[in-house]
mmCIF file of C-alpha atoms in Angstrom:
data_model
loop_
_atom_site.group_PDB
_atom_site.id
_atom_site.type_symbol
_atom_site.label_atom_id
_atom_site.label_comp_id
_atom_site.label_asym_id
_atom_site.label_seq_id
_atom_site.Cartn_x
_atom_site.Cartn_y
_atom_site.Cartn_z
ATOM 1 C CA MET A 777 -3.024 146.290 170.581
ATOM 2 C CA THR A 778 -0.024 144.552 171.103
ATOM 3 C CA ALA A 779 0.062 142.477 174.192
ATOM 4 C CA LEU A 780 2.833 143.038 176.251
ATOM 5 C CA PRO A 781 6.184 141.300 177.032
ATOM 6 C CA SER A 782 6.029 138.192 180.070
ATOM 7 C CA ILE A 783 9.371 138.985 182.318
ATOM 8 C CA ASP A 784 10.115 135.214 181.790
ATOM 9 C CA GLU A 785 10.185 136.892 178.013
ATOM 10 C CA LEU A 786 11.962 139.788 178.943
ATOM 11 C CA ALA A 787 14.743 137.984 181.219
ATOM 12 C CA ARG A 788 15.435 135.628 178.125
ATOM 13 C CA PHE A 789 16.060 139.034 176.273
ATOM 14 C CA ALA A 790 18.075 140.652 179.129
ATOM 15 C CA HIS A 791 20.110 137.776 178.768
ATOM 16 C CA ARG A 792 21.244 138.332 174.923
ATOM 17 C CA LEU A 793 21.939 142.026 175.636
ATOM 18 C CA ALA A 794 24.558 140.542 177.948
ATOM 19 C CA ASP A 795 25.859 137.710 175.436
ATOM 20 C CA ALA A 796 26.186 140.753 172.894
ATOM 21 C CA SER A 797 27.543 142.987 175.161
ATOM 22 C CA GLY A 798 30.028 140.605 177.068
ATOM 23 C CA GLU A 799 31.387 139.787 172.827
ATOM 24 C CA VAL A 800 32.511 143.565 172.611
ATOM 25 C CA ILE A 801 34.029 144.282 175.560
ATOM 26 C CA ARG A 802 35.827 141.047 176.847
ATOM 27 C CA PRO A 803 38.656 141.168 174.324
ATOM 28 C CA TRP A 804 38.894 144.690 175.705
ATOM 29 C CA PHE A 805 39.973 143.356 178.964
ATOM 30 C CA ARG A 806 43.699 143.636 179.749
ATOM 31 C CA ALA A 807 44.180 145.337 176.256
ATOM 32 C CA THR A 808 45.681 148.482 176.193
ATOM 33 C CA LEU A 809 43.372 150.938 175.595
ATOM 34 C CA ASP A 810 43.278 154.843 174.856
ATOM 35 C CA VAL A 811 41.520 156.337 178.170
ATOM 36 C CA THR A 812 39.935 159.698 178.020
ATOM 37 C CA ASP A 813 38.091 161.353 181.805
ATOM 38 C CA LYS A 814 35.191 162.791 181.232
ATOM 39 C CA GLY A 815 34.898 163.868 185.152
ATOM 40 C CA THR A 816 33.629 167.415 186.186
ATOM 41 C CA GLY A 817 32.687 166.113 189.801
ATOM 42 C CA ARG A 818 33.513 165.813 193.190
ATOM 43 C CA ALA A 819 35.281 162.348 191.879
ATOM 44 C CA GLY A 820 37.543 163.776 189.876
ATOM 45 C CA PHE A 821 38.828 161.508 187.851
ATOM 46 C CA ASP A 822 36.129 159.338 185.877
ATOM 47 C CA PRO A 823 37.241 157.291 182.914
ATOM 48 C CA VAL A 824 35.621 156.417 179.905
ATOM 49 C CA THR A 825 37.243 154.254 177.184
ATOM 50 C CA GLU A 826 35.686 152.667 173.891
ATOM 51 C CA ALA A 827 34.833 149.140 175.483
ATOM 52 C CA ASP A 828 32.296 150.887 176.990
ATOM 53 C CA ARG A 829 30.737 153.614 174.440
ATOM 54 C CA GLU A 830 30.838 150.698 171.804
ATOM 55 C CA GLY A 831 28.882 147.915 173.901
ATOM 56 C CA GLU A 832 27.014 150.292 174.845
ATOM 57 C CA VAL A 833 26.041 151.562 171.332
ATOM 58 C CA THR A 834 25.737 147.108 171.292
ATOM 59 C CA LEU A 835 23.048 146.614 173.956
ATOM 60 C CA ARG A 836 21.745 150.055 171.812
ATOM 61 C CA ARG A 837 21.229 148.290 168.564
ATOM 62 C CA LEU A 838 19.959 145.220 170.024
ATOM 63 C CA ILE A 839 16.636 146.977 172.118
ATOM 64 C CA LYS A 840 16.196 148.974 169.465
ATOM 65 C CA ALA A 841 15.668 146.194 166.546
ATOM 66 C CA THR A 842 13.190 143.987 169.288
ATOM 67 C CA TYR A 843 11.289 146.376 171.439
ATOM 68 C CA PRO A 844 11.478 149.558 168.912
ATOM 69 C CA ARG A 845 9.303 151.433 171.476
ATOM 70 C CA HIS A 846 11.322 150.531 174.487
ATOM 71 C CA GLY A 847 13.156 153.984 176.046
ATOM 72 C CA ILE A 848 16.384 153.486 176.534
ATOM 73 C CA LEU A 849 19.027 155.644 179.043
ATOM 74 C CA GLY A 850 22.883 154.545 179.066
ATOM 75 C CA GLU A 851 26.388 156.380 181.129
ATOM 76 C CA GLU A 852 27.519 156.948 177.448
ATOM 77 C CA HIS A 853 25.126 157.975 175.588
ATOM 78 C CA GLY A 854 22.578 159.441 176.787
ATOM 79 C CA HIS A 855 18.334 159.198 177.085
ATOM 80 C CA GLU A 856 15.654 157.667 174.401
ATOM 81 C CA ALA A 857 12.381 158.196 175.348
ATOM 82 C CA GLY A 858 9.957 155.844 173.886
ATOM 83 C CA GLU A 859 6.147 155.751 173.104
ATOM 84 C CA GLU A 860 5.516 153.019 175.904
ATOM 85 C CA PRO A 861 6.565 153.041 179.957
ATOM 86 C CA PHE A 862 10.118 150.832 179.532
ATOM 87 C CA THR A 863 12.497 151.883 179.560
ATOM 88 C CA TRP A 864 16.438 149.921 179.617
ATOM 89 C CA VAL A 865 19.099 151.604 182.144
ATOM 90 C CA LEU A 866 22.343 150.014 180.899
ATOM 91 C CA ASP A 867 25.637 150.926 182.229
ATOM 92 C CA PRO A 868 27.679 148.951 179.501
ATOM 93 C CA ILE A 869 30.799 148.435 182.131
ATOM 94 C CA ASP A 870 30.133 149.211 185.578
ATOM 95 C CA GLY A 871 33.292 149.789 186.934
ATOM 96 C CA THR A 872 35.633 151.228 184.477
ATOM 97 C CA ARG A 873 38.595 152.095 186.752
ATOM 98 C CA ALA A 874 38.655 148.281 188.012
ATOM 99 C CA PHE A 875 38.611 147.690 183.776
ATOM 100 C CA ILE A 876 41.429 149.599 182.804
ATOM 101 C CA CYS A 877 43.534 148.489 186.424
ATOM 102 C CA GLY A 878 42.812 144.539 184.781
ATOM 103 C CA MET A 879 40.405 144.763 187.304
ATOM 104 C CA PRO A 880 37.685 142.038 187.690
ATOM 105 C CA GLN A 881 35.517 143.862 190.042
ATOM 106 C CA TRP A 882 33.319 145.432 187.441
ATOM 107 C CA GLY A 883 30.305 144.316 185.712
ATOM 108 C CA THR A 884 28.087 145.098 182.808
ATOM 109 C CA LEU A 885 24.860 146.535 184.297
ATOM 110 C CA ILE A 886 21.376 146.588 182.516
ATOM 111 C CA ALA A 887 17.911 147.073 183.713
ATOM 112 C CA LEU A 888 14.884 147.168 183.048
ATOM 113 C CA ASN A 889 11.505 149.684 184.257
ATOM 114 C CA ASP A 890 8.407 149.429 183.897
ATOM 115 C CA GLY A 891 8.081 153.298 184.634
ATOM 116 C CA THR A 892 7.762 152.612 188.190
ATOM 117 C CA ARG A 893 10.834 150.970 189.290
ATOM 118 C CA PRO A 894 13.098 148.778 187.595
ATOM 119 C CA ILE A 895 11.972 145.197 187.196
ATOM 120 C CA LEU A 896 14.374 143.286 185.765
ATOM 121 C CA GLY A 897 17.666 143.808 186.276
ATOM 122 C CA VAL A 898 20.873 141.409 185.116
ATOM 123 C CA LEU A 899 25.022 142.227 186.535
ATOM 124 C CA ASP A 900 27.044 140.387 183.954
ATOM 125 C CA GLN A 901 30.860 139.818 184.654
ATOM 126 C CA PRO A 902 31.913 138.151 181.178
ATOM 127 C CA VAL A 903 35.125 137.803 181.769
ATOM 128 C CA THR A 904 34.733 135.248 184.460
ATOM 129 C CA GLY A 905 31.449 133.898 183.073
ATOM 130 C CA GLU A 906 28.900 135.402 186.003
ATOM 131 C CA ARG A 907 25.667 136.021 184.926
ATOM 132 C CA TRP A 908 23.659 137.862 188.536
ATOM 133 C CA ILE A 909 19.865 138.355 187.365
ATOM 134 C CA GLY A 910 16.595 139.575 189.144
ATOM 135 C CA HIS A 911 13.445 139.698 188.677
ATOM 136 C CA SER A 912 9.839 138.514 190.364
ATOM 137 C CA GLY A 913 11.395 138.602 193.792
ATOM 138 C CA GLN A 914 13.931 136.431 192.870
ATOM 139 C CA ALA A 915 18.090 136.327 192.151
ATOM 140 C CA GLU A 916 20.227 133.753 190.455
ATOM 141 C CA LEU A 917 23.321 133.242 189.809
ATOM 142 C CA VAL A 918 24.304 131.917 186.025
ATOM 143 C CA THR A 919 26.798 130.800 184.428
ATOM 144 C CA SER A 920 27.951 127.928 182.040
ATOM 145 C CA ALA A 921 27.849 125.046 184.229
ATOM 146 C CA LYS A 922 24.465 125.772 186.180
ATOM 147 C CA THR A 923 21.793 128.274 187.501
ATOM 148 C CA THR A 924 21.754 128.806 191.470
ATOM 149 C CA ARG A 925 18.892 130.562 193.316
ATOM 150 C CA ILE A 926 21.215 133.054 196.202
ATOM 151 C CA ARG A 927 20.171 134.790 199.644
ATOM 152 C CA THR A 928 22.063 136.606 201.429
ATOM 153 C CA ARG A 929 22.884 135.988 205.225
ATOM 154 C CA PRO A 930 21.875 136.974 208.443
ATOM 155 C CA CYS A 931 23.388 139.627 210.278
ATOM 156 C CA ALA A 932 21.968 141.555 213.498
ATOM 157 C CA ASP A 933 24.449 143.300 214.086
ATOM 158 C CA LEU A 934 27.297 146.465 213.185
ATOM 159 C CA ALA A 935 29.660 143.841 215.422
ATOM 160 C CA SER A 936 29.125 140.729 213.183
ATOM 161 C CA ALA A 937 28.707 142.761 209.323
ATOM 162 C CA VAL A 938 31.072 142.819 206.168
ATOM 163 C CA ILE A 939 31.239 146.278 204.954
ATOM 164 C CA THR A 940 32.041 147.678 201.695
ATOM 165 C CA THR A 941 32.584 150.794 199.712
ATOM 166 C CA THR A 942 34.099 151.450 196.089
ATOM 167 C CA HIS A 943 36.274 153.729 197.897
ATOM 168 C CA PRO A 944 36.740 155.822 200.792
ATOM 169 C CA THR A 945 36.757 159.404 199.600
ATOM 170 C CA SER A 946 36.936 159.848 196.129
ATOM 171 C CA TYR A 947 32.633 159.160 196.223
ATOM 172 C CA PHE A 948 32.206 161.178 199.659
ATOM 173 C CA THR A 949 31.422 164.491 201.041
ATOM 174 C CA LYS A 950 33.117 164.783 204.319
ATOM 175 C CA PRO A 951 29.961 164.766 206.282
ATOM 176 C CA GLU A 952 29.287 161.532 204.098
ATOM 177 C CA GLN A 953 32.383 159.883 204.710
ATOM 178 C CA ASP A 954 32.645 159.869 208.748
ATOM 179 C CA ALA A 955 28.946 158.208 208.477
ATOM 180 C CA PHE A 956 30.753 155.819 206.585
ATOM 181 C CA GLN A 957 33.555 155.461 209.077
ATOM 182 C CA GLU A 958 31.264 155.223 211.545
ATOM 183 C CA LEU A 959 29.708 152.557 210.343
ATOM 184 C CA ALA A 960 32.744 151.205 208.713
ATOM 185 C CA GLY A 961 34.799 151.107 212.448
ATOM 186 C CA ALA A 962 31.641 149.144 214.295
ATOM 187 C CA ALA A 963 32.070 146.615 211.620
ATOM 188 C CA LYS A 964 34.205 143.487 211.707
ATOM 189 C CA MET A 965 35.674 144.352 208.579
ATOM 190 C CA THR A 966 35.497 146.465 205.279
ATOM 191 C CA ARG A 967 36.407 145.800 201.924
ATOM 192 C CA PHE A 968 37.064 148.435 199.243
ATOM 193 C CA GLY A 969 36.932 148.875 194.940
ATOM 194 C CA GLY A 970 33.737 146.596 194.621
ATOM 195 C CA ASP A 971 31.755 148.424 192.672
ATOM 196 C CA CYS A 972 28.685 146.737 191.232
ATOM 197 C CA TYR A 973 30.538 143.338 191.967
ATOM 198 C CA ALA A 974 30.489 144.164 195.573
ATOM 199 C CA TYR A 975 25.917 144.070 195.651
ATOM 200 C CA ALA A 976 26.428 141.067 193.759
ATOM 201 C CA LEU A 977 28.821 139.126 196.981
ATOM 202 C CA LEU A 978 26.473 140.488 199.225
ATOM 203 C CA ALA A 979 23.505 138.646 197.253
ATOM 204 C CA MET A 980 25.062 135.901 197.439
ATOM 205 C CA GLY A 981 25.810 135.951 201.968
ATOM 206 C CA PHE A 982 29.380 137.217 201.810
ATOM 207 C CA ILE A 983 28.887 140.919 202.433
ATOM 208 C CA ASP A 984 26.249 142.329 204.642
ATOM 209 C CA LEU A 985 26.651 146.299 203.927
ATOM 210 C CA VAL A 986 27.174 148.225 201.229
ATOM 211 C CA VAL A 987 27.346 152.612 201.545
ATOM 212 C CA GLU A 988 27.571 154.775 198.663
ATOM 213 C CA SER A 989 27.029 157.971 197.096
ATOM 214 C CA ALA A 990 27.295 160.117 193.972
ATOM 215 C CA LEU A 991 25.394 156.975 192.295
ATOM 216 C CA LYS A 992 23.108 157.332 189.021
ATOM 217 C CA PRO A 993 20.452 155.234 187.826
ATOM 218 C CA TRP A 994 22.158 153.282 186.090
ATOM 219 C CA ASP A 995 24.307 152.555 188.509
ATOM 220 C CA VAL A 996 22.073 150.972 190.254
ATOM 221 C CA GLN A 997 18.304 150.243 188.824
ATOM 222 C CA ALA A 998 19.558 146.698 187.660
ATOM 223 C CA LEU A 999 20.865 146.042 191.089
ATOM 224 C CA ILE A 1000 17.779 146.597 192.870
ATOM 225 C CA PRO A 1001 16.017 143.678 191.158
ATOM 226 C CA ILE A 1002 19.137 141.595 192.568
ATOM 227 C CA VAL A 1003 19.076 142.540 195.946
ATOM 228 C CA GLU A 1004 15.504 142.715 196.975
ATOM 229 C CA GLY A 1005 15.370 139.055 195.039
ATOM 230 C CA ALA A 1006 17.855 137.780 197.194
ATOM 231 C CA GLY A 1007 16.112 138.709 200.010
ATOM 232 C CA GLY A 1008 18.175 142.013 200.852
ATOM 233 C CA LEU A 1009 17.171 145.575 200.828
ATOM 234 C CA ILE A 1010 18.404 148.693 198.480
ATOM 235 C CA THR A 1011 16.793 151.600 199.731
ATOM 236 C CA SER A 1012 18.356 156.273 200.243
ATOM 237 C CA TRP A 1013 20.096 156.697 203.119
ATOM 238 C CA ASP A 1014 17.030 157.466 204.711
ATOM 239 C CA GLY A 1015 15.727 154.755 203.888
ATOM 240 C CA LYS A 1016 13.636 155.860 200.522
ATOM 241 C CA ASP A 1017 13.127 155.007 196.706
ATOM 242 C CA ALA A 1018 16.634 154.589 195.740
ATOM 243 C CA GLN A 1019 16.572 153.680 192.033
ATOM 244 C CA GLU A 1020 17.650 157.231 191.422
ATOM 245 C CA GLY A 1021 20.850 157.052 193.108
ATOM 246 C CA GLY A 1022 22.900 159.280 194.799
ATOM 247 C CA ARG A 1023 23.162 158.153 198.303
ATOM 248 C CA VAL A 1024 22.679 154.280 198.156
ATOM 249 C CA VAL A 1025 22.568 151.589 200.987
ATOM 250 C CA ALA A 1026 22.248 148.150 200.745
ATOM 251 C CA ALA A 1027 21.776 145.543 203.316
ATOM 252 C CA GLY A 1028 21.930 141.955 203.505
ATOM 253 C CA ASP A 1029 19.624 141.781 206.531
ATOM 254 C CA PRO A 1030 16.288 144.647 207.541
ATOM 255 C CA ARG A 1031 18.490 144.893 210.969
ATOM 256 C CA ILE A 1032 21.021 145.996 209.827
ATOM 257 C CA HIS A 1033 19.890 148.275 207.381
ATOM 258 C CA ALA A 1034 18.083 149.265 210.348
ATOM 259 C CA LEU A 1035 21.040 150.223 212.264
ATOM 260 C CA ALA A 1036 22.740 151.903 209.350
ATOM 261 C CA LEU A 1037 20.065 154.312 208.503
ATOM 262 C CA GLU A 1038 20.006 155.010 212.130
ATOM 263 C CA VAL A 1039 24.436 156.531 211.383
ATOM 264 C CA LEU A 1040 23.572 157.784 207.320
ATOM 265 C CA ARG A 1041 20.351 159.370 208.262
ATOM 266 C CA ARG A 1042 21.586 161.852 210.333
ATOM 267 C CA VAL A 1043 24.186 162.921 207.379
ATOM 268 C CA ASP A 1044 22.293 166.630 205.863
#
């Protein structure tokens, strides 16, 4: 029987994955791109580019070569079941809208799920040279200069909170939008357009609350170990497991999380 890889070995491999995908994706940023619209849901325009597809192909190829018995779930190329419980959950470019506009608020998301939950998560921004990794109850920001442990910040009430969502209307139903606006109206400041980058900023203590809807598993699984490893919480709007996506709320402080749930739980 083959021994299971250690979490440290898996984390080293996740760094290799991020390095490899970054080499593929980086040259496409702020370059001329063919953009395909795959939108069918409430968000309307849902762009995908060659950078998305080729980035995921690169990740899949390396996973299959290194851990051929592991499963893979990716946004662009679907699900391949594995022979072991481990599944790599991939989003080569989370924030494709920002990517095609030349804005840096996007990232490559790489998660490893052990069959019950995501145990390892990486958010890589290959243009800015920032990489966040979370596992084993810790989270770090990795740059070429140094590796730094990161923590969320205390925030006890909405009046002190910075709140964000990717878009105030596109991904929300009307009741969801109303709930977000209730929270935003009570907050100190509201920002839009962060995609996955907003969760990294929450984990670093710059944002207090991220509220999203209509997420997929590949949108959120890598972010869970990062946010939780930094001391935050990330759940569904009713306080349950968020790994399947849907309505998701991330908070840097349990107190602000509880206040947000009081509002979000009322949405049918």
